[in-house]
GROMACS .gro file of N, CA and C in nm:
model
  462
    1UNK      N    1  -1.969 -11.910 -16.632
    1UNK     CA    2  -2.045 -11.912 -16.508
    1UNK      C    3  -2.121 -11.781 -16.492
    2UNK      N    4  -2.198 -11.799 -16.382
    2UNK     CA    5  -2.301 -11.625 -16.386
    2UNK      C    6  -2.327 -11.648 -16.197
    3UNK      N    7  -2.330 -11.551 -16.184
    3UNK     CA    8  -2.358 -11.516 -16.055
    3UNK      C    9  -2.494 -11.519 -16.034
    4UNK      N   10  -2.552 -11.548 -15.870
    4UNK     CA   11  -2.642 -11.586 -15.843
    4UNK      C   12  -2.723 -11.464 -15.677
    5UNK      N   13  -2.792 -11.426 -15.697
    5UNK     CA   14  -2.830 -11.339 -15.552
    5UNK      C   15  -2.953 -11.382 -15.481
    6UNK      N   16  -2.974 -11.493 -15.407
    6UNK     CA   17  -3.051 -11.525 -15.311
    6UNK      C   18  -3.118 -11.438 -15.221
    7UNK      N   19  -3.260 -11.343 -15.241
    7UNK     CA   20  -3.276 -11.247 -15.123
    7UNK      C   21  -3.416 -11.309 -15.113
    8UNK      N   22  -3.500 -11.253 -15.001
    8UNK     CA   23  -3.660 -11.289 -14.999
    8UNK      C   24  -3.705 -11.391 -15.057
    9UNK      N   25  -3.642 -11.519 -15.066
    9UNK     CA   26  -3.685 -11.642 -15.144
    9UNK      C   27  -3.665 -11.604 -15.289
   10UNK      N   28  -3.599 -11.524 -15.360
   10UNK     CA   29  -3.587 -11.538 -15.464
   10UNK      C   30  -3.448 -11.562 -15.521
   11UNK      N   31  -3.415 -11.650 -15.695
   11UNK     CA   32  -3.294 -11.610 -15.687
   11UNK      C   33  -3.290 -11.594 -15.757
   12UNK      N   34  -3.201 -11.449 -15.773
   12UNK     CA   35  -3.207 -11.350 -15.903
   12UNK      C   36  -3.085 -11.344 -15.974
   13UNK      N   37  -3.078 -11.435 -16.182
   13UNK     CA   38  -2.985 -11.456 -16.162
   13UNK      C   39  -2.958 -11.307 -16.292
   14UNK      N   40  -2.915 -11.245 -16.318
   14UNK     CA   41  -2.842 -11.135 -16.412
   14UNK      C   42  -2.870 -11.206 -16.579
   15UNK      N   43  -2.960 -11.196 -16.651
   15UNK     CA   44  -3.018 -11.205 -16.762
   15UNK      C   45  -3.146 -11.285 -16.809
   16UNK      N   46  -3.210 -11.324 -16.628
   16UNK     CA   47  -3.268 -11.408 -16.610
   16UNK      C   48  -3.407 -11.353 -16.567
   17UNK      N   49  -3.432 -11.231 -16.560
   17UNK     CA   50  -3.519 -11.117 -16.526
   17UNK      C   51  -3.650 -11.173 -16.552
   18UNK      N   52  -3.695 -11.238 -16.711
   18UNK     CA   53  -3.808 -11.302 -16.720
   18UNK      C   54  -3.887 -11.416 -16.648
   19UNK      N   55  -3.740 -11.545 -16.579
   19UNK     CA   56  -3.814 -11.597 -16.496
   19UNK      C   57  -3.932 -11.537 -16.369
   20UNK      N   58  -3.880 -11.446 -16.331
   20UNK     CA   59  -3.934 -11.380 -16.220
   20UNK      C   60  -4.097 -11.341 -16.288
   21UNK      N   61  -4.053 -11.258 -16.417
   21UNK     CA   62  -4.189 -11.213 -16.467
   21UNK      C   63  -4.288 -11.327 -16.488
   22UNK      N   64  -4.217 -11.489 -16.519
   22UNK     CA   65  -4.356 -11.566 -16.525
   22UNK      C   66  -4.444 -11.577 -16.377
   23UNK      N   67  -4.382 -11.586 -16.316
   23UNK     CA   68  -4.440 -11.636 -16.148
   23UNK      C   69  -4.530 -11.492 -16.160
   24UNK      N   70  -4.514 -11.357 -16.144
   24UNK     CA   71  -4.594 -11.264 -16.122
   24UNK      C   72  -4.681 -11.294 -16.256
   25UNK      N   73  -4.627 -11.282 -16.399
   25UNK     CA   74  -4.787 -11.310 -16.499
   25UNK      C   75  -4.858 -11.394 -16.471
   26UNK      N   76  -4.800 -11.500 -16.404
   26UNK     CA   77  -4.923 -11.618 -16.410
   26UNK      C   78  -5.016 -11.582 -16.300
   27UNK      N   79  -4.983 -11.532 -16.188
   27UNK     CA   80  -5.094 -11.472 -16.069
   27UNK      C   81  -5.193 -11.317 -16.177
   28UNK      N   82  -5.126 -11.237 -16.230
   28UNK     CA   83  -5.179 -11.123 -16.308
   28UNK      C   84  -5.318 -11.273 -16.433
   29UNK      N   85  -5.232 -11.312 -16.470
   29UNK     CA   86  -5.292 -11.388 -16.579
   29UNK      C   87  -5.438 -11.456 -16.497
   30UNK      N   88  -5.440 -11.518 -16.361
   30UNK     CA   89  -5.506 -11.627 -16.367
   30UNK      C   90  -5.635 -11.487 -16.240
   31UNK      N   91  -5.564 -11.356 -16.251
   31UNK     CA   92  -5.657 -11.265 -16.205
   31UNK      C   93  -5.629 -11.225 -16.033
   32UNK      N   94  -5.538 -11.307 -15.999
   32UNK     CA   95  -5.505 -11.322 -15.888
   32UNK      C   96  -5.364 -11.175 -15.869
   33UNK      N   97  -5.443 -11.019 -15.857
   33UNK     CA   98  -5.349 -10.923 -15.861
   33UNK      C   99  -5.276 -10.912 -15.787
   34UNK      N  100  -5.396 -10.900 -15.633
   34UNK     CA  101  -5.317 -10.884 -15.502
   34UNK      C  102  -5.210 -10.976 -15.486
   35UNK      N  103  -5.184 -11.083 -15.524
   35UNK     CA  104  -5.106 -11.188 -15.521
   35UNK      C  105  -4.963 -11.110 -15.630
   36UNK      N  106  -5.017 -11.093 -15.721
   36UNK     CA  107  -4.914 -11.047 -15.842
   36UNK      C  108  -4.826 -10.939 -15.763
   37UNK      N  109  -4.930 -10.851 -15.709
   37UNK     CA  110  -4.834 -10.732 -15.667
   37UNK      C  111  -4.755 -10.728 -15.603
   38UNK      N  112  -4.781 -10.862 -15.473
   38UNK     CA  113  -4.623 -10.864 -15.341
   38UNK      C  114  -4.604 -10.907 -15.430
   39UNK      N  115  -4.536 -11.048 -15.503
   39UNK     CA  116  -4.464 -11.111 -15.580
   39UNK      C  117  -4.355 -10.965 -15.600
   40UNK      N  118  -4.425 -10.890 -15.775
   40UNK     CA  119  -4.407 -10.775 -15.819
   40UNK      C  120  -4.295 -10.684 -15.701
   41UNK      N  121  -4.357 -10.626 -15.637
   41UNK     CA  122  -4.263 -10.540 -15.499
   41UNK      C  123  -4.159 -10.663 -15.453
   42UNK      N  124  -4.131 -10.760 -15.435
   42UNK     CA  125  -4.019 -10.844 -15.368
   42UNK      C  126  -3.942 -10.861 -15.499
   43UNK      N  127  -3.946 -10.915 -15.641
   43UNK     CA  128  -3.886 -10.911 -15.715
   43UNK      C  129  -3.783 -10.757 -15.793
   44UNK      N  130  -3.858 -10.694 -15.738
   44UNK     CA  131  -3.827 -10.515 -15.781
   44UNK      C  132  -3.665 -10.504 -15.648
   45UNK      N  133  -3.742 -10.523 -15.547
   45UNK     CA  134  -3.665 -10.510 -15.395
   45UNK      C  135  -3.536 -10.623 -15.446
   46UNK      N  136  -3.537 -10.782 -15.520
   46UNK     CA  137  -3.470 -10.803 -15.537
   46UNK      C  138  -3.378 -10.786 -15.626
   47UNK      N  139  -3.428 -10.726 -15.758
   47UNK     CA  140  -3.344 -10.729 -15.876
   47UNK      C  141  -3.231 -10.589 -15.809
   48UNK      N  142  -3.286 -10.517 -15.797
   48UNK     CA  143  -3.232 -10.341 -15.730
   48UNK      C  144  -3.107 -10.422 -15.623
   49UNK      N  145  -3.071 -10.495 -15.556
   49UNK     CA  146  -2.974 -10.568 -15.537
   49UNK      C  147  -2.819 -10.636 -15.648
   50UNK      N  148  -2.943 -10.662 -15.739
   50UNK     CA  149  -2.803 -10.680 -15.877
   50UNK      C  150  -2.804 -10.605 -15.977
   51UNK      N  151  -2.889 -10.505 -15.986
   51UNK     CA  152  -2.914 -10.432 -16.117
   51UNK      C  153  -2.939 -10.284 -16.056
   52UNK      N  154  -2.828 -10.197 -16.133
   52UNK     CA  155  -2.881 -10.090 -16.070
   52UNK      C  156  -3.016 -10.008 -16.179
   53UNK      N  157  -3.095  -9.911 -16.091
   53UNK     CA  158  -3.206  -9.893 -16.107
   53UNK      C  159  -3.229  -9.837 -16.242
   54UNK      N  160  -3.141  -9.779 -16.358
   54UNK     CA  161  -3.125  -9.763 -16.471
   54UNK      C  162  -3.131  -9.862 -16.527
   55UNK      N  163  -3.077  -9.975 -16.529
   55UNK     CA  164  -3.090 -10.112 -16.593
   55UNK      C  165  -3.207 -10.116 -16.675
   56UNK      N  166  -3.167 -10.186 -16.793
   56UNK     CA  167  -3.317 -10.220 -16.848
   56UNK      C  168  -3.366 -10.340 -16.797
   57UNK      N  169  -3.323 -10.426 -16.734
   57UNK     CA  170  -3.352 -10.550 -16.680
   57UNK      C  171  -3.489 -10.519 -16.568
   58UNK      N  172  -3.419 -10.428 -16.531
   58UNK     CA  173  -3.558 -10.392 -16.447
   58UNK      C  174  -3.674 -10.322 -16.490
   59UNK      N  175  -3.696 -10.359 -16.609
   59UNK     CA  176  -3.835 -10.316 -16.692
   59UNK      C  177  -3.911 -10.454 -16.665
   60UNK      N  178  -3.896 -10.578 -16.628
   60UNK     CA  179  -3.957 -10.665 -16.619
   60UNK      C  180  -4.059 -10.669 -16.529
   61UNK      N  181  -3.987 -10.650 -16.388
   61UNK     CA  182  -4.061 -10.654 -16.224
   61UNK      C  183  -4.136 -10.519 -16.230
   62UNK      N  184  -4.086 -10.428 -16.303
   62UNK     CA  185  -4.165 -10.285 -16.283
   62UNK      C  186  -4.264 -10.273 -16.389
   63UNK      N  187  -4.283 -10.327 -16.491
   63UNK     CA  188  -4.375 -10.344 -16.567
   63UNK      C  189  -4.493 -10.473 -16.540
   64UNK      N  190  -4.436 -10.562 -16.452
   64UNK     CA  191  -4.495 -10.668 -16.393
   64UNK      C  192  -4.605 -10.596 -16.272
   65UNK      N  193  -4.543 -10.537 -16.205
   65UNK     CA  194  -4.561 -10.419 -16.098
   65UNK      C  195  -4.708 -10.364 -16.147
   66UNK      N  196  -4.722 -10.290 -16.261
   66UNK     CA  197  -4.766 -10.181 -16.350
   66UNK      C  198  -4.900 -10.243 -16.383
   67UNK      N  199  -4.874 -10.368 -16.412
   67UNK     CA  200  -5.010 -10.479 -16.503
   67UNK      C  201  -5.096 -10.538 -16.341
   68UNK      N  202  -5.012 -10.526 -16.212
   68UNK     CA  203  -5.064 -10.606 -16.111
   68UNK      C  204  -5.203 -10.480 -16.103
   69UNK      N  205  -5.107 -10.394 -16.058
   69UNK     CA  206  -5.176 -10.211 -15.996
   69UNK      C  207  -5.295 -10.176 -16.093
   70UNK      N  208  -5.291 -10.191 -16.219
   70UNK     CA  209  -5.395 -10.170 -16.311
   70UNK      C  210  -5.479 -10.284 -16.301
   71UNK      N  211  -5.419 -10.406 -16.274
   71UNK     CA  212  -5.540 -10.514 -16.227
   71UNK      C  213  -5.654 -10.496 -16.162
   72UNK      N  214  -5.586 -10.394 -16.039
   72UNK     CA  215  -5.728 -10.359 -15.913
   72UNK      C  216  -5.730 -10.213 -15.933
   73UNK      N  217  -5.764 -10.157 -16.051
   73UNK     CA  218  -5.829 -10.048 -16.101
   73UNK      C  219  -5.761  -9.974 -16.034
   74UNK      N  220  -5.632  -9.952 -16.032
   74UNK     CA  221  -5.519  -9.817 -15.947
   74UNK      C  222  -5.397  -9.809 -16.076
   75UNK      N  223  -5.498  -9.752 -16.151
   75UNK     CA  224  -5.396  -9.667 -16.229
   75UNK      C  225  -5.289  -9.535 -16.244
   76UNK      N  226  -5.366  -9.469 -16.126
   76UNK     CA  227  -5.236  -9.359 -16.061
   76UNK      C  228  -5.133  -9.453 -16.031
   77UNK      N  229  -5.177  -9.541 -15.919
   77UNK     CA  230  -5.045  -9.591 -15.882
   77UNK      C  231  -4.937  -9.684 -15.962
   78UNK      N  232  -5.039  -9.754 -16.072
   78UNK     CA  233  -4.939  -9.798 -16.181
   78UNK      C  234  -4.841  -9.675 -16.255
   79UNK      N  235  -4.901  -9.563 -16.215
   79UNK     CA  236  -4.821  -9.443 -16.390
   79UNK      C  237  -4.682  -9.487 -16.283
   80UNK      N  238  -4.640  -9.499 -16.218
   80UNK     CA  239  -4.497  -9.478 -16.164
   80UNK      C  240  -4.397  -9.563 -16.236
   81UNK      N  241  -4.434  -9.712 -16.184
   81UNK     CA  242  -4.341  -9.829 -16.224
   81UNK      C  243  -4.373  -9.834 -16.374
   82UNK      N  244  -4.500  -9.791 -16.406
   82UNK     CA  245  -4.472  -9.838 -16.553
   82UNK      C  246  -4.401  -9.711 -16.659
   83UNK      N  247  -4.432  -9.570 -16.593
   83UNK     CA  248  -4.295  -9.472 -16.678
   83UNK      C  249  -4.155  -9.493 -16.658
   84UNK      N  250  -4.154  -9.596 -16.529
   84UNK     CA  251  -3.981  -9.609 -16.546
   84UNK      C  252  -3.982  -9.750 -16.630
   85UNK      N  253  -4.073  -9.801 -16.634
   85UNK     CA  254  -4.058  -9.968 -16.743
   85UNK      C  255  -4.014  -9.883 -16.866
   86UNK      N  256  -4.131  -9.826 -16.885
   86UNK     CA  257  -4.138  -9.714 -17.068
   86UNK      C  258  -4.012  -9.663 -17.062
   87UNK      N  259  -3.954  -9.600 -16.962
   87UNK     CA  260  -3.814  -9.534 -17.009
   87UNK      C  261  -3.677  -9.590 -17.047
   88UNK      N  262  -3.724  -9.729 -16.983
   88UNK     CA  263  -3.565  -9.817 -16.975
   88UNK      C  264  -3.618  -9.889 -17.141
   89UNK      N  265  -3.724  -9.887 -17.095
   89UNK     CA  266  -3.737  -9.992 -17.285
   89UNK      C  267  -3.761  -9.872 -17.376
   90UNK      N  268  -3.758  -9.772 -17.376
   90UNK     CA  269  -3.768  -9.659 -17.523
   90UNK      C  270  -3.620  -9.638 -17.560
   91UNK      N  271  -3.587  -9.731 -17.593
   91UNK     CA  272  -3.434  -9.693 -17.669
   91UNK      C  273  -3.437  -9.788 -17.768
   92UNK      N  274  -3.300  -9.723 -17.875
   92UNK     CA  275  -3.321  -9.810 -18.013
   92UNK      C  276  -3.267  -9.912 -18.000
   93UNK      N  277  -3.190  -9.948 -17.902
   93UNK     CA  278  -3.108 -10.115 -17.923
   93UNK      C  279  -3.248 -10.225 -17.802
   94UNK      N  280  -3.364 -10.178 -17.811
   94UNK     CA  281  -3.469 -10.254 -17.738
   94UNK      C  282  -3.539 -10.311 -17.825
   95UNK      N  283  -3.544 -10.497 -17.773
   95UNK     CA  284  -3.678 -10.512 -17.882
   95UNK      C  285  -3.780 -10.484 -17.908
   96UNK      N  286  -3.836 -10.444 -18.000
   96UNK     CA  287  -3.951 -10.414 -18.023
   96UNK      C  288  -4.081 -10.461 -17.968
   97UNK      N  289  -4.069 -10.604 -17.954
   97UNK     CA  290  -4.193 -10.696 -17.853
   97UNK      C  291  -4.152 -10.649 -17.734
   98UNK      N  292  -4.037 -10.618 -17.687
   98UNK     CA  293  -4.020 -10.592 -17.507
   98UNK      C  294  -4.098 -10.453 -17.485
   99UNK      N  295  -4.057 -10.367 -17.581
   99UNK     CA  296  -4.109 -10.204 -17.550
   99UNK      C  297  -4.245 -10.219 -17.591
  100UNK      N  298  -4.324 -10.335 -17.659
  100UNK     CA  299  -4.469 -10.328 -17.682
  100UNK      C  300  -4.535 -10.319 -17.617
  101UNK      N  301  -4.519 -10.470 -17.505
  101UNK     CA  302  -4.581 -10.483 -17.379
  101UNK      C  303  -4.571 -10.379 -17.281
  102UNK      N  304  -4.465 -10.322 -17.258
  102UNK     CA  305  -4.431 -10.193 -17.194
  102UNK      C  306  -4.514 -10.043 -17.195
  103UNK      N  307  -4.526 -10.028 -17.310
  103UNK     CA  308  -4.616  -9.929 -17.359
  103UNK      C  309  -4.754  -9.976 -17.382
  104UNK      N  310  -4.790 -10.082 -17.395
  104UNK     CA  311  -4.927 -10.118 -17.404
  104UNK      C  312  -4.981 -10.105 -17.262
  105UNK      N  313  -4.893 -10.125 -17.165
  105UNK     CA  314  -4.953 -10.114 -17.025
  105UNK      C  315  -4.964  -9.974 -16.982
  106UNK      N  316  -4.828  -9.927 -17.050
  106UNK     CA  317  -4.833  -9.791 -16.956
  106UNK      C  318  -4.924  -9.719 -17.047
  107UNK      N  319  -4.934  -9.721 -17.140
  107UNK     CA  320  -5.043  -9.649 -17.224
  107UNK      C  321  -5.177  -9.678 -17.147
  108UNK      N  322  -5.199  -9.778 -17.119
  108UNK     CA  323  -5.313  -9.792 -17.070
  108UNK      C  324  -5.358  -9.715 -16.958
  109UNK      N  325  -5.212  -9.733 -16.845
  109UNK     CA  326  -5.227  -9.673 -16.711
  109UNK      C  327  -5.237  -9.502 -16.763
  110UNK      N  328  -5.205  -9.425 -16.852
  110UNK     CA  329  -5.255  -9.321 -16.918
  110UNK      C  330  -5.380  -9.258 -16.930
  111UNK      N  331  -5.463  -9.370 -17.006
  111UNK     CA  332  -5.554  -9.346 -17.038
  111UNK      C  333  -5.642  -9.333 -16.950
  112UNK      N  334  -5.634  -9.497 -16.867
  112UNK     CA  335  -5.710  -9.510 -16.708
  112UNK      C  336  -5.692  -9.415 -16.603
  113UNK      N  337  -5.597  -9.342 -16.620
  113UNK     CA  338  -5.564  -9.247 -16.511
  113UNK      C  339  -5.593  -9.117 -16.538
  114UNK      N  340  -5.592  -9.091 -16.682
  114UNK     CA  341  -5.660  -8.940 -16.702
  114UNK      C  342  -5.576  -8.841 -16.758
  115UNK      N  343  -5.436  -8.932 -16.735
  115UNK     CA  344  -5.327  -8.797 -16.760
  115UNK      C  345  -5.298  -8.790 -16.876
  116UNK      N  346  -5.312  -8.861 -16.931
  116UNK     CA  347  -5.252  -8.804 -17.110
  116UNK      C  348  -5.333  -8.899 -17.227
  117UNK      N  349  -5.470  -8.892 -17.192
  117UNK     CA  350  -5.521  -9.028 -17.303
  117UNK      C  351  -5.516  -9.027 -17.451
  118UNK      N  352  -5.452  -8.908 -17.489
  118UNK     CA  353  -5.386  -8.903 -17.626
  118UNK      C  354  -5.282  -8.973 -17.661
  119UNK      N  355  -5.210  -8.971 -17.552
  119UNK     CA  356  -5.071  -9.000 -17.588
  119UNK      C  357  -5.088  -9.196 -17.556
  120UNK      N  358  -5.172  -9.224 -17.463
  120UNK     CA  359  -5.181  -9.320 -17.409
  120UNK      C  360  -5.248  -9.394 -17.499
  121UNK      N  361  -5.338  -9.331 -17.606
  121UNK     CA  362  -5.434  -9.463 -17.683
  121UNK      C  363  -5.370  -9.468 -17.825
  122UNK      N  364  -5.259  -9.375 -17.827
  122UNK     CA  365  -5.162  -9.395 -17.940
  122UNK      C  366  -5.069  -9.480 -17.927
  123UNK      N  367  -5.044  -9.524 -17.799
  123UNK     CA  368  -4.904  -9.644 -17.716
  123UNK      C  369  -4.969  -9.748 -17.760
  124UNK      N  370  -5.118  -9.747 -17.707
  124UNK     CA  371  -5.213  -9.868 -17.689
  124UNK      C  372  -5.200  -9.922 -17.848
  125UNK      N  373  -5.232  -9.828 -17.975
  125UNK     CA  374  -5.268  -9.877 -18.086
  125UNK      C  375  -5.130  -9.906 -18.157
  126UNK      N  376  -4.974  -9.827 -18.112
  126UNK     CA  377  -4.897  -9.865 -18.172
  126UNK      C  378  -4.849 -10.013 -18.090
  127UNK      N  379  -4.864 -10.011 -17.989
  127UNK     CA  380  -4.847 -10.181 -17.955
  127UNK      C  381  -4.921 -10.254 -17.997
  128UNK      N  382  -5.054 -10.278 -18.023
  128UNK     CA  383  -5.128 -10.352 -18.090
  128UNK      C  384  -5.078 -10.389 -18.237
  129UNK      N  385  -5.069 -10.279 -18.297
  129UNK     CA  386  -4.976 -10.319 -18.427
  129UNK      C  387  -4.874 -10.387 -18.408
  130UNK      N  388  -4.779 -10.407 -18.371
  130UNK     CA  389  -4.657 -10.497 -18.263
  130UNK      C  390  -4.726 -10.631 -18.271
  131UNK      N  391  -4.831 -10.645 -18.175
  131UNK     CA  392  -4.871 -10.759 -18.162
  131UNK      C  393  -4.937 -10.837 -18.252
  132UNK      N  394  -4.957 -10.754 -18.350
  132UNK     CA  395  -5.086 -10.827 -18.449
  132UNK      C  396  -4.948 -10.886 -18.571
  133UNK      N  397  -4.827 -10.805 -18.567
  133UNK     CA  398  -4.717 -10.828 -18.656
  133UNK      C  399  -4.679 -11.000 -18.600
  134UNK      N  400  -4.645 -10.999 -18.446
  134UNK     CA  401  -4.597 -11.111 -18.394
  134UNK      C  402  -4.706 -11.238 -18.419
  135UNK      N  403  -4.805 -11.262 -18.484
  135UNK     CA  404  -4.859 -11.345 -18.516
  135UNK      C  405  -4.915 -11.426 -18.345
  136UNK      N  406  -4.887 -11.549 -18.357
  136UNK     CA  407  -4.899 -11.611 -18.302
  136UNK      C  408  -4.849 -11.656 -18.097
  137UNK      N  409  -4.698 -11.615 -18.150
  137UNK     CA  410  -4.671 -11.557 -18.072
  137UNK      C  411  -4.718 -11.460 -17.925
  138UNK      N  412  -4.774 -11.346 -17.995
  138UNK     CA  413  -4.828 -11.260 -17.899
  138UNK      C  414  -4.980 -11.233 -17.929
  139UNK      N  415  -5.044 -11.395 -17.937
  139UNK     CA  416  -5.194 -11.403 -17.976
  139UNK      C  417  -5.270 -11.355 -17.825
  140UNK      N  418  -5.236 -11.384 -17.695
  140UNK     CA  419  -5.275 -11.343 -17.573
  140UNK      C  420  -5.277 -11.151 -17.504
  141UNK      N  421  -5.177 -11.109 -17.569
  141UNK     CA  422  -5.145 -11.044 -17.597
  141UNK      C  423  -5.202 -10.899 -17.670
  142UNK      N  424  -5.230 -10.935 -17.766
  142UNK     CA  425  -5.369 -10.954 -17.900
  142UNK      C  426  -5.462 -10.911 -17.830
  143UNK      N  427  -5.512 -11.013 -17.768
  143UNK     CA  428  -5.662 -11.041 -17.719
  143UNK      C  429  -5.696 -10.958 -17.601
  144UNK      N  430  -5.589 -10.917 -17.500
  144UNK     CA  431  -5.600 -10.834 -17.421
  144UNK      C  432  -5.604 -10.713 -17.458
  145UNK      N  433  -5.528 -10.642 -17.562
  145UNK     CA  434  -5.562 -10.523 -17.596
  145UNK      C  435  -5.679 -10.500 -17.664
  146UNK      N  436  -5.695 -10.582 -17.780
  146UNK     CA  437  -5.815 -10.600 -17.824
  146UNK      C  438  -5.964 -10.573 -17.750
  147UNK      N  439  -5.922 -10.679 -17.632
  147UNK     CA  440  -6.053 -10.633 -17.547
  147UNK      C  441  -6.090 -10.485 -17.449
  148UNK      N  442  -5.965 -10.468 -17.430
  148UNK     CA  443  -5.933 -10.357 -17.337
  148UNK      C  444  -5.967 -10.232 -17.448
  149UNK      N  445  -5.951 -10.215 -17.576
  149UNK     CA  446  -6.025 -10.115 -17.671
  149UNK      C  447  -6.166 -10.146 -17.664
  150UNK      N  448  -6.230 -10.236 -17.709
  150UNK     CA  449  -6.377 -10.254 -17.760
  150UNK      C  450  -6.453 -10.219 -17.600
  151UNK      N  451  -6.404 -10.268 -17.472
  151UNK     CA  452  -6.488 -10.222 -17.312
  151UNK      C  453  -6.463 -10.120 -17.319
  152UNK      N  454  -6.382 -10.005 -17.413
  152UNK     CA  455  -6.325  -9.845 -17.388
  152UNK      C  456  -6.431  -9.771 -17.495
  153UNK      N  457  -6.498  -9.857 -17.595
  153UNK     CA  458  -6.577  -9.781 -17.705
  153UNK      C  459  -6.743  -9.782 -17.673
  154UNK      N  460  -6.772  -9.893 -17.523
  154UNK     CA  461  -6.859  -9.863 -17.550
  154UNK      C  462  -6.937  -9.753 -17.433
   0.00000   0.00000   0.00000
């Protein structure tokens, strides 16, 4: 059995972290940020109820968080949630696709923000490699970084 935490209409169950992230990608995905971001903030407010704030579980909602904020061109305000996404996923027992997406964002929020675009277009290109490994898989993925370099070159 697994325990279950009902708060703000959500229910958050303890290894289940990604459901939450589809409902916020698909508003991020279909462009709809402002939408992504409450989602994002109520899922954060809820997981922090079963997960304490070290958790890597909560790299999901805070990296979800991270992709909303960079949606509407506020990349200061993404560097927050997405250095604590980057910190909970930079360890060696993390998958490698989880810390991709992670660093592909926050790299980004880096670059977009001014504070370290060295360090940030090196996240960007070592996640891309990540993604281009995952084939098919992380073809969307792909395509977003992809594009997000070539609007940066010209």
């Amino acid at each position: 059995m697994f325990e279950a935490v009902v708060t703000t209409g959500y229910i958050i169950v303890p290894g289940f972290s990604n459901l939450v992230y589809g409902l916020t990608n698909h508003s991020n995905r279909r462009g709809d940020h402002e939408a992504a971001e409450t989602h994002c903030r109520q899922a954060v407010e809820s997981e922090l109820q079963v997960y304490e704030p070290t958790n890597p579980n909560m790299a999901y909602s805070l990296s979800c968080l991270g992709e909303a904020l960079l949606g509407q061109a506020r990349p200061d305000d993404a560097m927050t949630p997405l250095g604590q996404a980057f910190d909970l996923r930079n360890r060696p027992d993390m998958a490698e696709a989880r810390l991709a997406w992670t660093k592909w964002l926050f790299g980004r929020a880096l670059v977009e923000s001014g504070s370290d675009s060295d360090r940030g277009m090196e996240y960007v290109r070592e996640s891309r490699t990540v993604f281009a490994e995952m084939g098919d898989s992380a073809e969307s993925e792909l395509t977003d970084v992809d594009s997000w370099l070539e609007s940066r070159s010209d």
